[in-house]
PDB file of C-alpha atoms in Angstrom:
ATOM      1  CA  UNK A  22     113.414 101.834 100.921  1.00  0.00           C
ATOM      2  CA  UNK A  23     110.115 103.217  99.839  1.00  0.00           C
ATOM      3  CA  UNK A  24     106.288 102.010 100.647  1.00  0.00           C
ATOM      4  CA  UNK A  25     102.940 102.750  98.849  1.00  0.00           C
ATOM      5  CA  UNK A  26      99.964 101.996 101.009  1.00  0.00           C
ATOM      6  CA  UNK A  27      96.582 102.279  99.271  1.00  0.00           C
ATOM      7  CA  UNK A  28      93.425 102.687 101.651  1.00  0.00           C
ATOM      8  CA  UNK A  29      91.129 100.317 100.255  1.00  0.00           C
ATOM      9  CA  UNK A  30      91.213  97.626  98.014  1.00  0.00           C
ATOM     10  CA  UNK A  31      88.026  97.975  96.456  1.00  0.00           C
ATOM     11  CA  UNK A  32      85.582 101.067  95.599  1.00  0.00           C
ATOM     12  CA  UNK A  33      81.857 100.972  94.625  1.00  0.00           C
ATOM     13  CA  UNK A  34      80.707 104.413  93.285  1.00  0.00           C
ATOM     14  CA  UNK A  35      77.619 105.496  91.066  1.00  0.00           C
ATOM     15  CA  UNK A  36      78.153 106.852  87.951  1.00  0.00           C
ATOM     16  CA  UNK A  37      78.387 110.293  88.316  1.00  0.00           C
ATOM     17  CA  UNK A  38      79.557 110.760  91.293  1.00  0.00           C
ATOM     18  CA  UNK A  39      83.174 111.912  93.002  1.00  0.00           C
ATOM     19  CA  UNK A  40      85.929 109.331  92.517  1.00  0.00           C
ATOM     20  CA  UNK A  41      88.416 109.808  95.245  1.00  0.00           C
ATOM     21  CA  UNK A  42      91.556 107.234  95.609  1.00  0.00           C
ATOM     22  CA  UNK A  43      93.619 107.160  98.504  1.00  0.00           C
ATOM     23  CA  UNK A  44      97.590 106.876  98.564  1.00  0.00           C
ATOM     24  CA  UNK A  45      99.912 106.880 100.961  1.00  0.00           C
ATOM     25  CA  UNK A  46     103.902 106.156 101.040  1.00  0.00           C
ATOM     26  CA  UNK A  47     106.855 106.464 102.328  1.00  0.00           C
ATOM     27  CA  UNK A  48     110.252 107.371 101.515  1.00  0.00           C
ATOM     28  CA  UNK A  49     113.459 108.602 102.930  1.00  0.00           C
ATOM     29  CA  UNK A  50     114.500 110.844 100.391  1.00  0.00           C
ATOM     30  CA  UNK A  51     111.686 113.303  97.821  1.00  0.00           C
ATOM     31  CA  UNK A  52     109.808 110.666  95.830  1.00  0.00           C
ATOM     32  CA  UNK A  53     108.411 110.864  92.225  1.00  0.00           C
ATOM     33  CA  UNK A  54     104.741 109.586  92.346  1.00  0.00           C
ATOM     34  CA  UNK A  55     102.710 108.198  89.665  1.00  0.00           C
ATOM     35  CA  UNK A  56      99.245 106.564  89.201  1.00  0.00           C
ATOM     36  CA  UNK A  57      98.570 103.823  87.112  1.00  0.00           C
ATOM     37  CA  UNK A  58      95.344 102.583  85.739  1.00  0.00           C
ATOM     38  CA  UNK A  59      95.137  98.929  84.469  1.00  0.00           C
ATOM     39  CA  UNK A  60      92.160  97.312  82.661  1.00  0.00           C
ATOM     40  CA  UNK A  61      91.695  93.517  82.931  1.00  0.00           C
ATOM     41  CA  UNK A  62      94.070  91.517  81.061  1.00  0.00           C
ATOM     42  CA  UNK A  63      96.071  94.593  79.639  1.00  0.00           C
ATOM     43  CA  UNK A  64      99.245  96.636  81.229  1.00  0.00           C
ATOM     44  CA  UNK A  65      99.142  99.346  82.822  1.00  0.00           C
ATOM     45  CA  UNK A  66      98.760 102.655  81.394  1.00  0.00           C
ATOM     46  CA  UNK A  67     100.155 105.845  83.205  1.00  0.00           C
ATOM     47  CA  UNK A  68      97.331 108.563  84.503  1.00  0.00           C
ATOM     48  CA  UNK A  69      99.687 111.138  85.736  1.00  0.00           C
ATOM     49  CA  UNK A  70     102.671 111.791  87.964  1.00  0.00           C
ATOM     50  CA  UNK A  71     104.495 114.094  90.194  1.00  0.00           C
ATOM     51  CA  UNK A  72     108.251 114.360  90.060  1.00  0.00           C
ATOM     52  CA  UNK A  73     108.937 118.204  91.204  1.00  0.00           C
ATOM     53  CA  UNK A  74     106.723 121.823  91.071  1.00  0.00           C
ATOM     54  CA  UNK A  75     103.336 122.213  90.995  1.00  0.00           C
ATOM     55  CA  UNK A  76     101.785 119.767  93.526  1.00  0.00           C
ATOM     56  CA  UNK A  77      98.392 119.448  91.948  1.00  0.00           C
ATOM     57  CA  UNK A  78      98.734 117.315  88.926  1.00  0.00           C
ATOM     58  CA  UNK A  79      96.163 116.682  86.152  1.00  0.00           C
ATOM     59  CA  UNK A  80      96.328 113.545  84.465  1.00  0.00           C
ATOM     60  CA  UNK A  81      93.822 111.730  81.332  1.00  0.00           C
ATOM     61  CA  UNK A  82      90.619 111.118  81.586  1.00  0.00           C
ATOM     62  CA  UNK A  83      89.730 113.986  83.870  1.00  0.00           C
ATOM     63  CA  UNK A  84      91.952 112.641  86.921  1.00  0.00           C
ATOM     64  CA  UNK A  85      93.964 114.890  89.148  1.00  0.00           C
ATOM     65  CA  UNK A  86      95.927 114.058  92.343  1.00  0.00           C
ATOM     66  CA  UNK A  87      97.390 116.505  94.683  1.00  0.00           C
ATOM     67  CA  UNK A  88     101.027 115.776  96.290  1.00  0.00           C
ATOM     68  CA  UNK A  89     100.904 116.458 100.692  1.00  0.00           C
ATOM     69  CA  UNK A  90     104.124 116.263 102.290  1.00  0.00           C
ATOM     70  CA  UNK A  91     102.945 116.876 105.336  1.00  0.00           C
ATOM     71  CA  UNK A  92     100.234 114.515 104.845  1.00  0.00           C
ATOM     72  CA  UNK A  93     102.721 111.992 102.475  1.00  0.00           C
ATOM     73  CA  UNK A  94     100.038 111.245 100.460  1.00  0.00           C
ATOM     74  CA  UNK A  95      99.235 111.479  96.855  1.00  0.00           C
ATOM     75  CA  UNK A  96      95.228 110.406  96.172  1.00  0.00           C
ATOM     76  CA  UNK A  97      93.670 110.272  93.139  1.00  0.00           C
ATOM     77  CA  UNK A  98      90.628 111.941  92.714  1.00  0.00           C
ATOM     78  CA  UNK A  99      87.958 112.485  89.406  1.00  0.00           C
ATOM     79  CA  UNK A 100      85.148 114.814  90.154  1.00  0.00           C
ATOM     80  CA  UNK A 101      82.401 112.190  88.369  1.00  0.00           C
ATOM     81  CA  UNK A 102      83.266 109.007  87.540  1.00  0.00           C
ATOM     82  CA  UNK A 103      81.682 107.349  84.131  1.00  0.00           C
ATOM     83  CA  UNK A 104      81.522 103.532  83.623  1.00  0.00           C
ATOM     84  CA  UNK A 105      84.391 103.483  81.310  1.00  0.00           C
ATOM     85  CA  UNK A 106      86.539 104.447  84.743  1.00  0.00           C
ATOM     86  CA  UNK A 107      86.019 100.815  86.113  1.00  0.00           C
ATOM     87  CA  UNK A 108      89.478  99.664  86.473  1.00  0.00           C
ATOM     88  CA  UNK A 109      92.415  98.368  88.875  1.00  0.00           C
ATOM     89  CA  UNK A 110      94.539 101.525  90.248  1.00  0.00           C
ATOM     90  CA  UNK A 111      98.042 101.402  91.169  1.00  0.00           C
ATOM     91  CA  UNK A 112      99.572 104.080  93.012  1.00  0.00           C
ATOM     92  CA  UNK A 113     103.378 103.624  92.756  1.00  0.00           C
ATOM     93  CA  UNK A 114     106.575 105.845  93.926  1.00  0.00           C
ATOM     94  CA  UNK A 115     110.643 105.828  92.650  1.00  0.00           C
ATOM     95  CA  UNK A 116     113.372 108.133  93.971  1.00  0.00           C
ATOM     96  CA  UNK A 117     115.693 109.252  91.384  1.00  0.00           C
ATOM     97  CA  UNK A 118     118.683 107.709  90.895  1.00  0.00           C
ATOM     98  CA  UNK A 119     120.640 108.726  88.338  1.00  0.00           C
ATOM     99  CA  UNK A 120     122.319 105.763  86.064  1.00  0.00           C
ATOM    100  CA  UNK A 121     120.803 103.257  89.028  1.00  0.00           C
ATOM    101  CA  UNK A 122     117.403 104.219  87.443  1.00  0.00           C
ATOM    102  CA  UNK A 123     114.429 104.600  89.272  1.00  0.00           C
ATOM    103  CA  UNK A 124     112.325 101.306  89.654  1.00  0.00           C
ATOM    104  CA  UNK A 125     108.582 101.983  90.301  1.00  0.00           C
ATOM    105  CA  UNK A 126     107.537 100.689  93.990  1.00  0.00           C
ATOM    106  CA  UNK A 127     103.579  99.925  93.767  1.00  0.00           C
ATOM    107  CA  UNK A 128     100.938  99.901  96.784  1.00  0.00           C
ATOM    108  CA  UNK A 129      98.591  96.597  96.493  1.00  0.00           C
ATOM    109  CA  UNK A 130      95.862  98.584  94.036  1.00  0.00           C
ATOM    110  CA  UNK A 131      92.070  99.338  94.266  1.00  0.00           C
ATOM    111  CA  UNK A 132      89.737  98.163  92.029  1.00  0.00           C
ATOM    112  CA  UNK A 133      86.950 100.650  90.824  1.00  0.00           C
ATOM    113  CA  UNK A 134      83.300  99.750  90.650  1.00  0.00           C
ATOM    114  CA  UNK A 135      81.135 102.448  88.817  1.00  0.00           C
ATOM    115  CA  UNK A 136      77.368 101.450  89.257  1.00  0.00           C
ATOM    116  CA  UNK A 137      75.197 102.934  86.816  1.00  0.00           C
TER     117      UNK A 137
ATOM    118  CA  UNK B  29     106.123 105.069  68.414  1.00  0.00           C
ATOM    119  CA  UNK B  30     104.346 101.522  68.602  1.00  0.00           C
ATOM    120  CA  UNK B  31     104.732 101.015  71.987  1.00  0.00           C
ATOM    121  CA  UNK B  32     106.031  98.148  74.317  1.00  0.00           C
ATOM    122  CA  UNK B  33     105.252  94.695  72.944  1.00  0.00           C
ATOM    123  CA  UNK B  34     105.431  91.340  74.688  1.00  0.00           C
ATOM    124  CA  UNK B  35     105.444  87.863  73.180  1.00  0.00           C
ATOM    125  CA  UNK B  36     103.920  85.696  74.301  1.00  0.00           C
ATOM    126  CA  UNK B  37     100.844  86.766  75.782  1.00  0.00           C
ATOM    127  CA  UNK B  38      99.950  84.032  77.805  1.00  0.00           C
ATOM    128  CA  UNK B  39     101.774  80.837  78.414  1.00  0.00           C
ATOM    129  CA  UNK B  40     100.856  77.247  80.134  1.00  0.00           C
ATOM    130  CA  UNK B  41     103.794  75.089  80.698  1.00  0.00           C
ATOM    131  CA  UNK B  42     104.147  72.347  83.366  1.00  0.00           C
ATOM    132  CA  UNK B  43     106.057  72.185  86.106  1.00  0.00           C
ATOM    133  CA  UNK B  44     109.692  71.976  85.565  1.00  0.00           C
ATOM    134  CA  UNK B  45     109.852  73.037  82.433  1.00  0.00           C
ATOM    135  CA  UNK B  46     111.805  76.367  80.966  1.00  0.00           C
ATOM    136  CA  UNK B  47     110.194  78.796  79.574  1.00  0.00           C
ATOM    137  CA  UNK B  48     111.562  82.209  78.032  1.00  0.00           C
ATOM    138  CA  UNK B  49     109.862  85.556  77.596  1.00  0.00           C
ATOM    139  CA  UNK B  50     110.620  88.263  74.800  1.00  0.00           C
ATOM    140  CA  UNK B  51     110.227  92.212  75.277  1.00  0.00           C
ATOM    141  CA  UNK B  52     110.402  94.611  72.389  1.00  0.00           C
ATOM    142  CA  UNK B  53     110.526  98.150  74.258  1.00  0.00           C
ATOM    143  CA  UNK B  54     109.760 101.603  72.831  1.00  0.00           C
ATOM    144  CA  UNK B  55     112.635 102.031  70.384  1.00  0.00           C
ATOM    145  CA  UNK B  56     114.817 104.952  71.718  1.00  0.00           C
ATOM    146  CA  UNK B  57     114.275 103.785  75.272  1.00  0.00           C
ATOM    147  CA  UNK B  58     117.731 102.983  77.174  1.00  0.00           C
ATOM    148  CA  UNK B  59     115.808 101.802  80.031  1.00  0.00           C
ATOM    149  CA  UNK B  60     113.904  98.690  80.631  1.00  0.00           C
ATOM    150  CA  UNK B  61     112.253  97.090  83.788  1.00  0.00           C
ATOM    151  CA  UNK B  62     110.885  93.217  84.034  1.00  0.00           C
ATOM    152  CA  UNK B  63     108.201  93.552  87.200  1.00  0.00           C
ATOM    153  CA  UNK B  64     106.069  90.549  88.512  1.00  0.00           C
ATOM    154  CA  UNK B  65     102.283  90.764  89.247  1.00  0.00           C
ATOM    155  CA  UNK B  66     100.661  88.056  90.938  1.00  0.00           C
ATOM    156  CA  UNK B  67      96.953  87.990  91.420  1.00  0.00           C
ATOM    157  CA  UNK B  68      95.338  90.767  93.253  1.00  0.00           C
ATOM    158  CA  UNK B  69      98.330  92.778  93.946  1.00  0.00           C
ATOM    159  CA  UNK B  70     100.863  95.563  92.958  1.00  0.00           C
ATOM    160  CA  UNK B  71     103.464  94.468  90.559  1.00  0.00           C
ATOM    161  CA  UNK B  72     106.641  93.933  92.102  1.00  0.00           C
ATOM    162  CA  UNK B  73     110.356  94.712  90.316  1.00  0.00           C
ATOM    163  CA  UNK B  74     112.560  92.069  89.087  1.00  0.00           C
ATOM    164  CA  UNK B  75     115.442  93.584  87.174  1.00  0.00           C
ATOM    165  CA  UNK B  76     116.690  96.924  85.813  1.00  0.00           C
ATOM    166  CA  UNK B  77     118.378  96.950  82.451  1.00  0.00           C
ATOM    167  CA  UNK B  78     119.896 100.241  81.186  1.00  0.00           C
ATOM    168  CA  UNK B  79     121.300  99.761  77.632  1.00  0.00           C
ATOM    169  CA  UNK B  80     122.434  96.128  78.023  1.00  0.00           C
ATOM    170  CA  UNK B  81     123.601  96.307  81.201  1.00  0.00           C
ATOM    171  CA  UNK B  82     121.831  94.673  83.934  1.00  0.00           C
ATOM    172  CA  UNK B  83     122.342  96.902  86.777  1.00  0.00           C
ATOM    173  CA  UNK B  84     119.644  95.912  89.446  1.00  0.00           C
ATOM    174  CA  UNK B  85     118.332  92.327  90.440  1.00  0.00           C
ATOM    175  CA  UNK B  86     115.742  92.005  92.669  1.00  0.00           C
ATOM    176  CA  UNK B  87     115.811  89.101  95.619  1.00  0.00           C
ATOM    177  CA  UNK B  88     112.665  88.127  94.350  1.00  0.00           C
ATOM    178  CA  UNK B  89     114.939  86.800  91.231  1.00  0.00           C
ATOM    179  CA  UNK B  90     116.225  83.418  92.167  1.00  0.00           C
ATOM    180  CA  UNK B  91     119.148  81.864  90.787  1.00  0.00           C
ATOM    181  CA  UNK B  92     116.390  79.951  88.111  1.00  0.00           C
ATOM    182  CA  UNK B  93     115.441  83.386  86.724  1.00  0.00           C
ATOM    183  CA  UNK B  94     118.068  84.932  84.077  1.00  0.00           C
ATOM    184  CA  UNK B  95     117.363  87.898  81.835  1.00  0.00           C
ATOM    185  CA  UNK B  96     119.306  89.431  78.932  1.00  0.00           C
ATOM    186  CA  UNK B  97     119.296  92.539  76.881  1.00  0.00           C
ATOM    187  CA  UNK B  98     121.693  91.959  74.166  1.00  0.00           C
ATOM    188  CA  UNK B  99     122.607  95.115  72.379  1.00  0.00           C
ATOM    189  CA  UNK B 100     120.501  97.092  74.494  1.00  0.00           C
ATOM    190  CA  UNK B 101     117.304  96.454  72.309  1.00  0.00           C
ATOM    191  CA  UNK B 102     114.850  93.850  73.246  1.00  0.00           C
ATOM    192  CA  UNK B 103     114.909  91.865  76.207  1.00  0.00           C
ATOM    193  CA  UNK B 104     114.481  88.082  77.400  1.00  0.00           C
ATOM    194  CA  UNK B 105     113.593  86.857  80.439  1.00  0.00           C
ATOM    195  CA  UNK B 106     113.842  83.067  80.891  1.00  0.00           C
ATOM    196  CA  UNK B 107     112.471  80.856  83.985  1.00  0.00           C
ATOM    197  CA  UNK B 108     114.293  77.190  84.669  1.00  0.00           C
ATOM    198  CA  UNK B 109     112.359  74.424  86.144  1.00  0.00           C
ATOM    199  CA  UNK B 110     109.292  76.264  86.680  1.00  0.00           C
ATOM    200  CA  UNK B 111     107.039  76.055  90.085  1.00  0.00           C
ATOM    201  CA  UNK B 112     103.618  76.527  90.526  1.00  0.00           C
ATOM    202  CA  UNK B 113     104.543  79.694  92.556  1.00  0.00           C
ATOM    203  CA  UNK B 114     105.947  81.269  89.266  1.00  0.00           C
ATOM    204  CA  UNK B 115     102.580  81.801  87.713  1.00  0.00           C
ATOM    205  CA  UNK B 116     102.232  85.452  87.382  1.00  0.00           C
ATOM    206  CA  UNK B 117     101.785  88.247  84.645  1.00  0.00           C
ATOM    207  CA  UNK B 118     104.931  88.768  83.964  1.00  0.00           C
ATOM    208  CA  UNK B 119     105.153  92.722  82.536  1.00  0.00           C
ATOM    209  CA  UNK B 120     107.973  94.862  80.865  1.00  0.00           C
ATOM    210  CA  UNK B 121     108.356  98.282  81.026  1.00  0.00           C
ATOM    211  CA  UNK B 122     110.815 100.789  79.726  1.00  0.00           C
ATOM    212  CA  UNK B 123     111.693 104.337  79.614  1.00  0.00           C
ATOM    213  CA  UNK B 124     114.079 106.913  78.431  1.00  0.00           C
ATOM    214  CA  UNK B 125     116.865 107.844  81.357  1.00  0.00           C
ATOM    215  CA  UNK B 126     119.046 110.782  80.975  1.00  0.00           C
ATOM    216  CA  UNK B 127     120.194 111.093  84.451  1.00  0.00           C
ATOM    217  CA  UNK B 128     118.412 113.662  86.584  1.00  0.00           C
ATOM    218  CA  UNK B 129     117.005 115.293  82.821  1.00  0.00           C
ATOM    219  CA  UNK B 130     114.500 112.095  82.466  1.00  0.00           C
ATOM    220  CA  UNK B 131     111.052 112.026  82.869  1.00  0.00           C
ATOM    221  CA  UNK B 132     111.152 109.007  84.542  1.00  0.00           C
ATOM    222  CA  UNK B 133     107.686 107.728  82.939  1.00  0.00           C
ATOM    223  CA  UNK B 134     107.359 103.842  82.241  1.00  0.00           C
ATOM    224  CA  UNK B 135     105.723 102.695  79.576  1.00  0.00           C
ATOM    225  CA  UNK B 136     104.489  99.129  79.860  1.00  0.00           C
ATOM    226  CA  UNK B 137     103.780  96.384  77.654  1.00  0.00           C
ATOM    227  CA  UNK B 138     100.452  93.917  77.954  1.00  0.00           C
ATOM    228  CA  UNK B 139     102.591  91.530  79.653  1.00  0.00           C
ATOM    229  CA  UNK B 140     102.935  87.570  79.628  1.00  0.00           C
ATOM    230  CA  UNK B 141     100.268  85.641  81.709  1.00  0.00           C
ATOM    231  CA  UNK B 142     102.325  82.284  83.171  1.00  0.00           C
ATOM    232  CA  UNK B 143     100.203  79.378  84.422  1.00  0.00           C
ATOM    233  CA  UNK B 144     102.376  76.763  85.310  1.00  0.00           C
ATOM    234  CA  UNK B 145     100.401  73.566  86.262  1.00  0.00           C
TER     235      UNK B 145
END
């Protein structure tokens, strides 16, 4: 079975300023990872993923997240966040599966705070 | 493309009542997911549907929870005698699945807010 831990369940930043998200999870077999953002009230919208290759990925909006297997982690980072980036963020992980498809396991989220 | 659609949006019934759930996914999607999000956490899977076959329930998915897929296009997800503890967003997702060839992306739909009072 697989786990997604996120470090923090809220996150207060000034616009401007480094966005970093931290993921962590844990599976028995090489994961696909994703990050999800969701706005209130809405879905959720995919940011980027990792399924295989290059380990730093770069998603919309000016996000990027770098895949650690040593470290198991996957965090989410934007190098200056803007006020539209306030938002709930799901980190989430699947194994593949063939036919069985590959259900997304989510870690609790973090909501984003940008202070002007 | 128009994306994943729900219907409806948001839904009050009282307790014990039934209440049923429609999802239109992304047209040439095989795949489609039914996942449970309760306030102030992660969404959590309910059932896996790949064409029209149902081919993953979660334990989270009591016996008053059935869902459907007839002809592998849209999707229905219907709760008996509703409890207090079913209020959720209830949120659909699908994707295309070619074996190990798919992308493995969800796409998700606005889902359907349940308050059950």
């Amino acid at each position: 079975a697989q786990s997604v831990t996120q470090l923090g369940s809220h996150v207060s930043v000034s616009e401007g300023a480094l966005v970093l998200l931290r993921c962590n999870y844990s599976s028995s077999v090489p994961p696909y990872l994703f990050w999800y953002v969701q706005y209130p009230n809405q879905g959720l919208q995919l940011l980027l993923k990792y399924t295989t290759g290059a380990t730093l990925v770069k998603g919309i909006n000016g996000f990027e997240a770098e895949f650690k297997k040593s470290e198991t982690s996957f965090h989410l980072t934007k190098p200056s966040a803007h006020m539209s980036d306030a938002a709930e963020y799901f980190c989430a992980v699947s194994v593949p599966r063939g036919a069985a498809g590959n259900k997304l396991t989510f870690g609790g989220g973090t909501r984003v705070l940008v202070k002007p | 493309d128009t994306g994943v659609s729900q219907d409806p949006r948001h839904k009050i019934t009282k307790r014990g009542q039934n209440v049923t759930f429609r999802c239109d996914p992304i047209s040439e999607h095989n795949r489609l997911y039914w996942y449970r999000q309760t306030l102030g956490q992660g969404p959590e899977f309910l059932t896996y549907f790949q064409n029209e076959a149902q081919l993953e329930k979660s334990r989270l998915l009591s016996d008053r929870f059935s869902a459907e897929r007839p002809k592998g296009s849209f999707s229905t997800l219907e709760i008996q005698r509703t409890e207090q503890g079913d209020s959720a967003m209830y949120l659909c997702a699908s994707s295309l699945g070619l074996g190990l060839g798919s992308s493995y992306e969800q796409y998700f739909g606005p889902g359907t807010r349940l308050t059950v009072t």
